Amino acid sequence: MHASYYHKAHACIMAFDVQRKVTYKNLSNWYQELREYRPEIPCIVVANKIDADRRVTQKGFNFAKKHNLPFYFVSAADGTNVVKLFTDAIKLAVSYKQNSRDFLDEVMRELENFELEKPEDTSDKEETSEGTESPKTV
Ligand SMILES: Nc1nc2c(ncn2[C@@H]2O[C@H](COP(=O)(O)OP(=O)(O)OP(=O)(O)O)[C@@H](O)[C@H]2O)c(=O)[nH]1
């Protein structure tokens, strides 16, 4: 995936399809790529399409445990855990954004808080002595 997709991301939801094993296997590659660009953002792992066969919720999917990541069983079709997933992801993202010690995040935070200098209002000011340092407008 192009680097720009990771730029300024404050959280990641990695979803796989419980009906397609290959999508689970691919998580390792996605996760490796994510960490190249965003080493510390919160990441949630999602097993999607559980409505197709609820028995998958009895299965252990070790990827999340191995990487110490939160894990949700979800169905985008019937809505199971969808609101919870996004609510939690947003909370994690906001908290990360406010507290991250990642250098790039700190720079971005500084830039966001940086107030551009307002142009000086010179309309009703009298010119005073010589040698004034501010440039004169004509
Ligand atoms: N039963 C079921 N089908 C789903 C669920 N979520 C998505 N689908 C179906 O899965 C198919 C792919 O969904 P997309 O939204 O296109 O997802 P995608 O990530 O682009 O999927 P891929 O094209 O397979 O990579 C569509 O037919 C969806 O209707 C779900 O929770 N349950």
PDB file of C-alpha atoms and ligand atoms in Angstrom:
ATOM      1  CA  MET A   1       0.000   0.000   0.000  1.00  0.00           C
ATOM      2  CA  HIS A   2       1.306   3.464  -0.792  1.00  0.00           C
ATOM      3  CA  ALA A   3       3.021   5.287   2.101  1.00  0.00           C
ATOM      4  CA  SER A   4       0.543   8.158   1.870  1.00  0.00           C
ATOM      5  CA  TYR A   5      -2.204   5.880   3.219  1.00  0.00           C
ATOM      6  CA  TYR A   6      -0.270   5.582   6.479  1.00  0.00           C
ATOM      7  CA  HIS A   7       0.585   9.259   6.744  1.00  0.00           C
ATOM      8  CA  LYS A   8      -0.923  10.829   9.874  1.00  0.00           C
ATOM      9  CA  ALA A   9      -2.851   7.643  10.746  1.00  0.00           C
ATOM     10  CA  HIS A  10      -3.488   7.472  14.470  1.00  0.00           C
ATOM     11  CA  ALA A  11      -5.024   4.019  14.597  1.00  0.00           C
ATOM     12  CA  CYS A  12      -5.388   1.007  12.346  1.00  0.00           C
ATOM     13  CA  ILE A  13      -8.123  -1.607  11.987  1.00  0.00           C
ATOM     14  CA  MET A  14      -6.826  -4.763  10.304  1.00  0.00           C
ATOM     15  CA  ALA A  15      -9.732  -6.891   9.158  1.00  0.00           C
ATOM     16  CA  PHE A  16      -9.709 -10.398   7.757  1.00  0.00           C
ATOM     17  CA  ASP A  17     -12.476 -12.537   6.319  1.00  0.00           C
ATOM     18  CA  VAL A  18     -13.121 -15.641   8.447  1.00  0.00           C
ATOM     19  CA  GLN A  19     -14.247 -17.427   5.305  1.00  0.00           C
ATOM     20  CA  ARG A  20     -11.002 -16.831   3.434  1.00  0.00           C
ATOM     21  CA  LYS A  21      -7.959 -18.243   5.187  1.00  0.00           C
ATOM     22  CA  VAL A  22      -5.572 -16.334   2.944  1.00  0.00           C
ATOM     23  CA  THR A  23      -6.828 -13.018   4.345  1.00  0.00           C
ATOM     24  CA  TYR A  24      -5.829 -14.205   7.837  1.00  0.00           C
ATOM     25  CA  LYS A  25      -2.417 -15.339   6.594  1.00  0.00           C
ATOM     26  CA  ASN A  26      -1.844 -11.961   4.968  1.00  0.00           C
ATOM     27  CA  LEU A  27      -2.193 -10.137   8.286  1.00  0.00           C
ATOM     28  CA  SER A  28       1.534 -10.633   9.016  1.00  0.00           C
ATOM     29  CA  ASN A  29       2.518  -8.817   5.825  1.00  0.00           C
ATOM     30  CA  TRP A  30       0.088  -5.977   6.431  1.00  0.00           C
ATOM     31  CA  TYR A  31       1.237  -5.645  10.004  1.00  0.00           C
ATOM     32  CA  GLN A  32       4.895  -5.565   9.028  1.00  0.00           C
ATOM     33  CA  GLU A  33       4.207  -2.848   6.471  1.00  0.00           C
ATOM     34  CA  LEU A  34       2.113  -0.846   8.936  1.00  0.00           C
ATOM     35  CA  ARG A  35       4.919  -0.886  11.505  1.00  0.00           C
ATOM     36  CA  GLU A  36       7.475   0.340   8.944  1.00  0.00           C
ATOM     37  CA  TYR A  37       5.495   3.558   8.583  1.00  0.00           C
ATOM     38  CA  ARG A  38       3.666   3.850  11.890  1.00  0.00           C
ATOM     39  CA  PRO A  39       5.654   1.993  14.553  1.00  0.00           C
ATOM     40  CA  GLU A  40       3.481   2.822  17.529  1.00  0.00           C
ATOM     41  CA  ILE A  41      -0.107   3.552  16.519  1.00  0.00           C
ATOM     42  CA  PRO A  42      -2.810   1.412  18.124  1.00  0.00           C
ATOM     43  CA  CYS A  43      -3.899  -1.465  15.925  1.00  0.00           C
ATOM     44  CA  ILE A  44      -7.044  -3.577  16.283  1.00  0.00           C
ATOM     45  CA  VAL A  45      -7.478  -6.969  14.611  1.00  0.00           C
ATOM     46  CA  VAL A  46     -10.931  -7.827  13.288  1.00  0.00           C
ATOM     47  CA  ALA A  47     -12.351 -11.189  12.277  1.00  0.00           C
ATOM     48  CA  ASN A  48     -15.179 -10.194   9.938  1.00  0.00           C
ATOM     49  CA  LYS A  49     -18.190 -12.092   8.520  1.00  0.00           C
ATOM     50  CA  ILE A  50     -18.923 -14.119  11.645  1.00  0.00           C
ATOM     51  CA  ASP A  51     -22.609 -14.182  10.623  1.00  0.00           C
ATOM     52  CA  ALA A  52     -21.707 -16.689   7.915  1.00  0.00           C
ATOM     53  CA  ASP A  53     -20.797 -19.297  10.536  1.00  0.00           C
ATOM     54  CA  ARG A  54     -20.947 -18.367  14.194  1.00  0.00           C
ATOM     55  CA  ARG A  55     -18.823 -21.373  15.152  1.00  0.00           C
ATOM     56  CA  VAL A  56     -15.694 -19.439  14.131  1.00  0.00           C
ATOM     57  CA  THR A  57     -16.028 -17.495  17.365  1.00  0.00           C
ATOM     58  CA  GLN A  58     -14.941 -20.677  19.183  1.00  0.00           C
ATOM     59  CA  LYS A  59     -11.702 -20.731  17.217  1.00  0.00           C
ATOM     60  CA  GLY A  60      -8.478 -19.222  18.465  1.00  0.00           C
ATOM     61  CA  PHE A  61      -6.882 -16.742  16.123  1.00  0.00           C
ATOM     62  CA  ASN A  62      -3.409 -16.350  17.518  1.00  0.00           C
ATOM     63  CA  PHE A  63      -2.151 -13.452  15.447  1.00  0.00           C
ATOM     64  CA  ALA A  64      -3.620 -10.809  17.757  1.00  0.00           C
ATOM     65  CA  LYS A  65      -2.376 -12.550  20.898  1.00  0.00           C
ATOM     66  CA  LYS A  66       1.092 -12.956  19.437  1.00  0.00           C
ATOM     67  CA  HIS A  67       1.358  -9.222  18.792  1.00  0.00           C
ATOM     68  CA  ASN A  68      -0.555  -8.217  21.892  1.00  0.00           C
ATOM     69  CA  LEU A  69      -3.318  -6.502  19.908  1.00  0.00           C
ATOM     70  CA  PRO A  70      -7.019  -6.108  20.732  1.00  0.00           C
ATOM     71  CA  PHE A  71      -9.206  -8.562  18.820  1.00  0.00           C
ATOM     72  CA  TYR A  72     -12.894  -8.374  17.849  1.00  0.00           C
ATOM     73  CA  PHE A  73     -15.315 -10.784  16.193  1.00  0.00           C
ATOM     74  CA  VAL A  74     -17.413  -8.675  13.840  1.00  0.00           C
ATOM     75  CA  SER A  75     -20.150  -8.900  11.267  1.00  0.00           C
ATOM     76  CA  ALA A  76     -20.446  -5.931   8.968  1.00  0.00           C
ATOM     77  CA  ALA A  77     -23.604  -7.594   7.603  1.00  0.00           C
ATOM     78  CA  ASP A  78     -25.602  -7.868  10.844  1.00  0.00           C
ATOM     79  CA  GLY A  79     -23.723  -5.197  12.805  1.00  0.00           C
ATOM     80  CA  THR A  80     -22.192  -7.385  15.539  1.00  0.00           C
ATOM     81  CA  ASN A  81     -19.522  -5.357  17.351  1.00  0.00           C
ATOM     82  CA  VAL A  82     -19.314  -2.725  14.600  1.00  0.00           C
ATOM     83  CA  VAL A  83     -20.197   0.267  16.773  1.00  0.00           C
ATOM     84  CA  LYS A  84     -18.007  -1.004  19.613  1.00  0.00           C
ATOM     85  CA  LEU A  85     -15.108  -1.525  17.222  1.00  0.00           C
ATOM     86  CA  PHE A  86     -15.223   1.983  15.798  1.00  0.00           C
ATOM     87  CA  THR A  87     -15.910   3.633  19.168  1.00  0.00           C
ATOM     88  CA  ASP A  88     -12.889   1.896  20.674  1.00  0.00           C
ATOM     89  CA  ALA A  89     -10.707   2.616  17.635  1.00  0.00           C
ATOM     90  CA  ILE A  90     -11.578   6.321  17.801  1.00  0.00           C
ATOM     91  CA  LYS A  91     -10.802   6.461  21.535  1.00  0.00           C
ATOM     92  CA  LEU A  92      -7.442   4.805  20.971  1.00  0.00           C
ATOM     93  CA  ALA A  93      -6.662   7.119  18.055  1.00  0.00           C
ATOM     94  CA  VAL A  94      -7.500  10.279  20.008  1.00  0.00           C
ATOM     95  CA  SER A  95      -5.474   9.161  22.999  1.00  0.00           C
ATOM     96  CA  TYR A  96      -2.526   8.255  20.780  1.00  0.00           C
ATOM     97  CA  LYS A  97      -2.741  11.582  18.944  1.00  0.00           C
ATOM     98  CA  GLN A  98      -2.663  13.534  22.207  1.00  0.00           C
ATOM     99  CA  ASN A  99       0.101  11.582  23.907  1.00  0.00           C
ATOM    100  CA  SER A 100       2.356  10.113  21.253  1.00  0.00           C
ATOM    101  CA  ARG A 101       6.087  10.525  21.777  1.00  0.00           C
ATOM    102  CA  ASP A 102       6.849   9.564  18.192  1.00  0.00           C
ATOM    103  CA  PHE A 103       9.024  12.314  16.741  1.00  0.00           C
ATOM    104  CA  LEU A 104       6.936  12.876  13.605  1.00  0.00           C
ATOM    105  CA  ASP A 105       3.727  13.014  15.618  1.00  0.00           C
ATOM    106  CA  GLU A 106       5.259  15.592  17.912  1.00  0.00           C
ATOM    107  CA  VAL A 107       6.263  17.719  14.927  1.00  0.00           C
ATOM    108  CA  MET A 108       2.750  17.451  13.460  1.00  0.00           C
ATOM    109  CA  ARG A 109       1.243  18.426  16.813  1.00  0.00           C
ATOM    110  CA  GLU A 110       3.513  21.472  17.016  1.00  0.00           C
ATOM    111  CA  LEU A 111       2.488  22.517  13.507  1.00  0.00           C
ATOM    112  CA  GLU A 112      -1.195  22.135  14.313  1.00  0.00           C
ATOM    113  CA  ASN A 113      -0.823  24.338  17.388  1.00  0.00           C
ATOM    114  CA  PHE A 114       1.294  26.911  15.627  1.00  0.00           C
ATOM    115  CA  GLU A 115      -0.589  30.180  15.243  1.00  0.00           C
ATOM    116  CA  LEU A 116       0.373  32.171  12.228  1.00  0.00           C
ATOM    117  CA  GLU A 117       1.411  35.687  13.163  1.00  0.00           C
ATOM    118  CA  LYS A 118      -1.495  38.062  12.569  1.00  0.00           C
ATOM    119  CA  PRO A 119      -0.730  41.040  10.306  1.00  0.00           C
ATOM    120  CA  GLU A 120      -0.244  44.196  12.361  1.00  0.00           C
ATOM    121  CA  ASP A 121      -3.122  46.683  12.288  1.00  0.00           C
ATOM    122  CA  THR A 122      -1.452  49.981  11.366  1.00  0.00           C
ATOM    123  CA  SER A 123      -4.568  51.949  10.336  1.00  0.00           C
ATOM    124  CA  ASP A 124      -4.880  54.278  13.351  1.00  0.00           C
ATOM    125  CA  LYS A 125      -1.297  54.291  14.568  1.00  0.00           C
ATOM    126  CA  GLU A 126       0.722  57.454  14.270  1.00  0.00           C
ATOM    127  CA  GLU A 127       4.209  57.234  13.000  1.00  0.00           C
ATOM    128  CA  THR A 128       6.576  58.179  15.733  1.00  0.00           C
ATOM    129  CA  SER A 129      10.277  58.698  15.821  1.00  0.00           C
ATOM    130  CA  GLU A 130      12.879  57.946  13.227  1.00  0.00           C
ATOM    131  CA  GLY A 131      14.563  54.640  13.093  1.00  0.00           C
ATOM    132  CA  THR A 132      11.394  52.662  13.521  1.00  0.00           C
ATOM    133  CA  GLU A 133      12.130  49.056  12.784  1.00  0.00           C
ATOM    134  CA  SER A 134       8.912  47.974  11.133  1.00  0.00           C
ATOM    135  CA  PRO A 135       8.677  48.382   7.365  1.00  0.00           C
ATOM    136  CA  LYS A 136       6.405  51.210   6.109  1.00  0.00           C
ATOM    137  CA  THR A 137       3.566  50.540   3.749  1.00  0.00           C
ATOM    138  CA  VAL A 138       3.017  52.972   0.892  1.00  0.00           C
TER     139      VAL A 138
HETATM  140  N1  LIG B   1     -21.870 -12.379   5.119  1.00  0.00           N
HETATM  141  C1  LIG B   1     -21.119 -11.280   5.178  1.00  0.00           C
HETATM  142  N2  LIG B   1     -20.673 -10.721   4.040  1.00  0.00           N
HETATM  143  C2  LIG B   1     -19.919  -9.599   4.145  1.00  0.00           C
HETATM  144  C3  LIG B   1     -19.582  -9.010   5.398  1.00  0.00           C
HETATM  145  N3  LIG B   1     -18.809  -7.931   5.159  1.00  0.00           N
HETATM  146  C4  LIG B   1     -18.668  -7.838   3.838  1.00  0.00           C
HETATM  147  N4  LIG B   1     -19.333  -8.853   3.211  1.00  0.00           N
HETATM  148  C5  LIG B   1     -19.427  -9.124   1.786  1.00  0.00           C
HETATM  149  O1  LIG B   1     -18.131  -9.437   1.318  1.00  0.00           O
HETATM  150  C6  LIG B   1     -17.930  -8.941   0.013  1.00  0.00           C
HETATM  151  C7  LIG B   1     -16.680  -8.061  -0.032  1.00  0.00           C
HETATM  152  O2  LIG B   1     -16.915  -6.913   0.720  1.00  0.00           O
HETATM  153  P1  LIG B   1     -16.215  -5.541   0.404  1.00  0.00           P
HETATM  154  O3  LIG B   1     -16.896  -4.508   1.200  1.00  0.00           O
HETATM  155  O4  LIG B   1     -16.136  -5.369  -1.072  1.00  0.00           O
HETATM  156  O5  LIG B   1     -14.823  -5.756   1.075  1.00  0.00           O
HETATM  157  P2  LIG B   1     -13.370  -5.801   0.447  1.00  0.00           P
HETATM  158  O6  LIG B   1     -12.416  -5.623   1.543  1.00  0.00           O
HETATM  159  O7  LIG B   1     -13.269  -4.887  -0.727  1.00  0.00           O
HETATM  160  O8  LIG B   1     -13.350  -7.324   0.033  1.00  0.00           O
HETATM  161  P3  LIG B   1     -12.511  -8.069  -1.067  1.00  0.00           P
HETATM  162  O9  LIG B   1     -12.992  -7.525  -2.387  1.00  0.00           O
HETATM  163  O10 LIG B   1     -12.913  -9.511  -0.842  1.00  0.00           O
HETATM  164  O11 LIG B   1     -11.071  -7.815  -0.793  1.00  0.00           O
HETATM  165  C8  LIG B   1     -19.209  -8.196  -0.353  1.00  0.00           C
HETATM  166  O12 LIG B   1     -20.008  -9.063  -1.111  1.00  0.00           O
HETATM  167  C9  LIG B   1     -19.857  -7.917   0.990  1.00  0.00           C
HETATM  168  O13 LIG B   1     -21.242  -7.855   0.905  1.00  0.00           O
HETATM  169  C10 LIG B   1     -20.094  -9.647   6.578  1.00  0.00           C
HETATM  170  O14 LIG B   1     -19.868  -9.241   7.716  1.00  0.00           O
HETATM  171  N5  LIG B   1     -20.851 -10.767   6.392  1.00  0.00           N
END
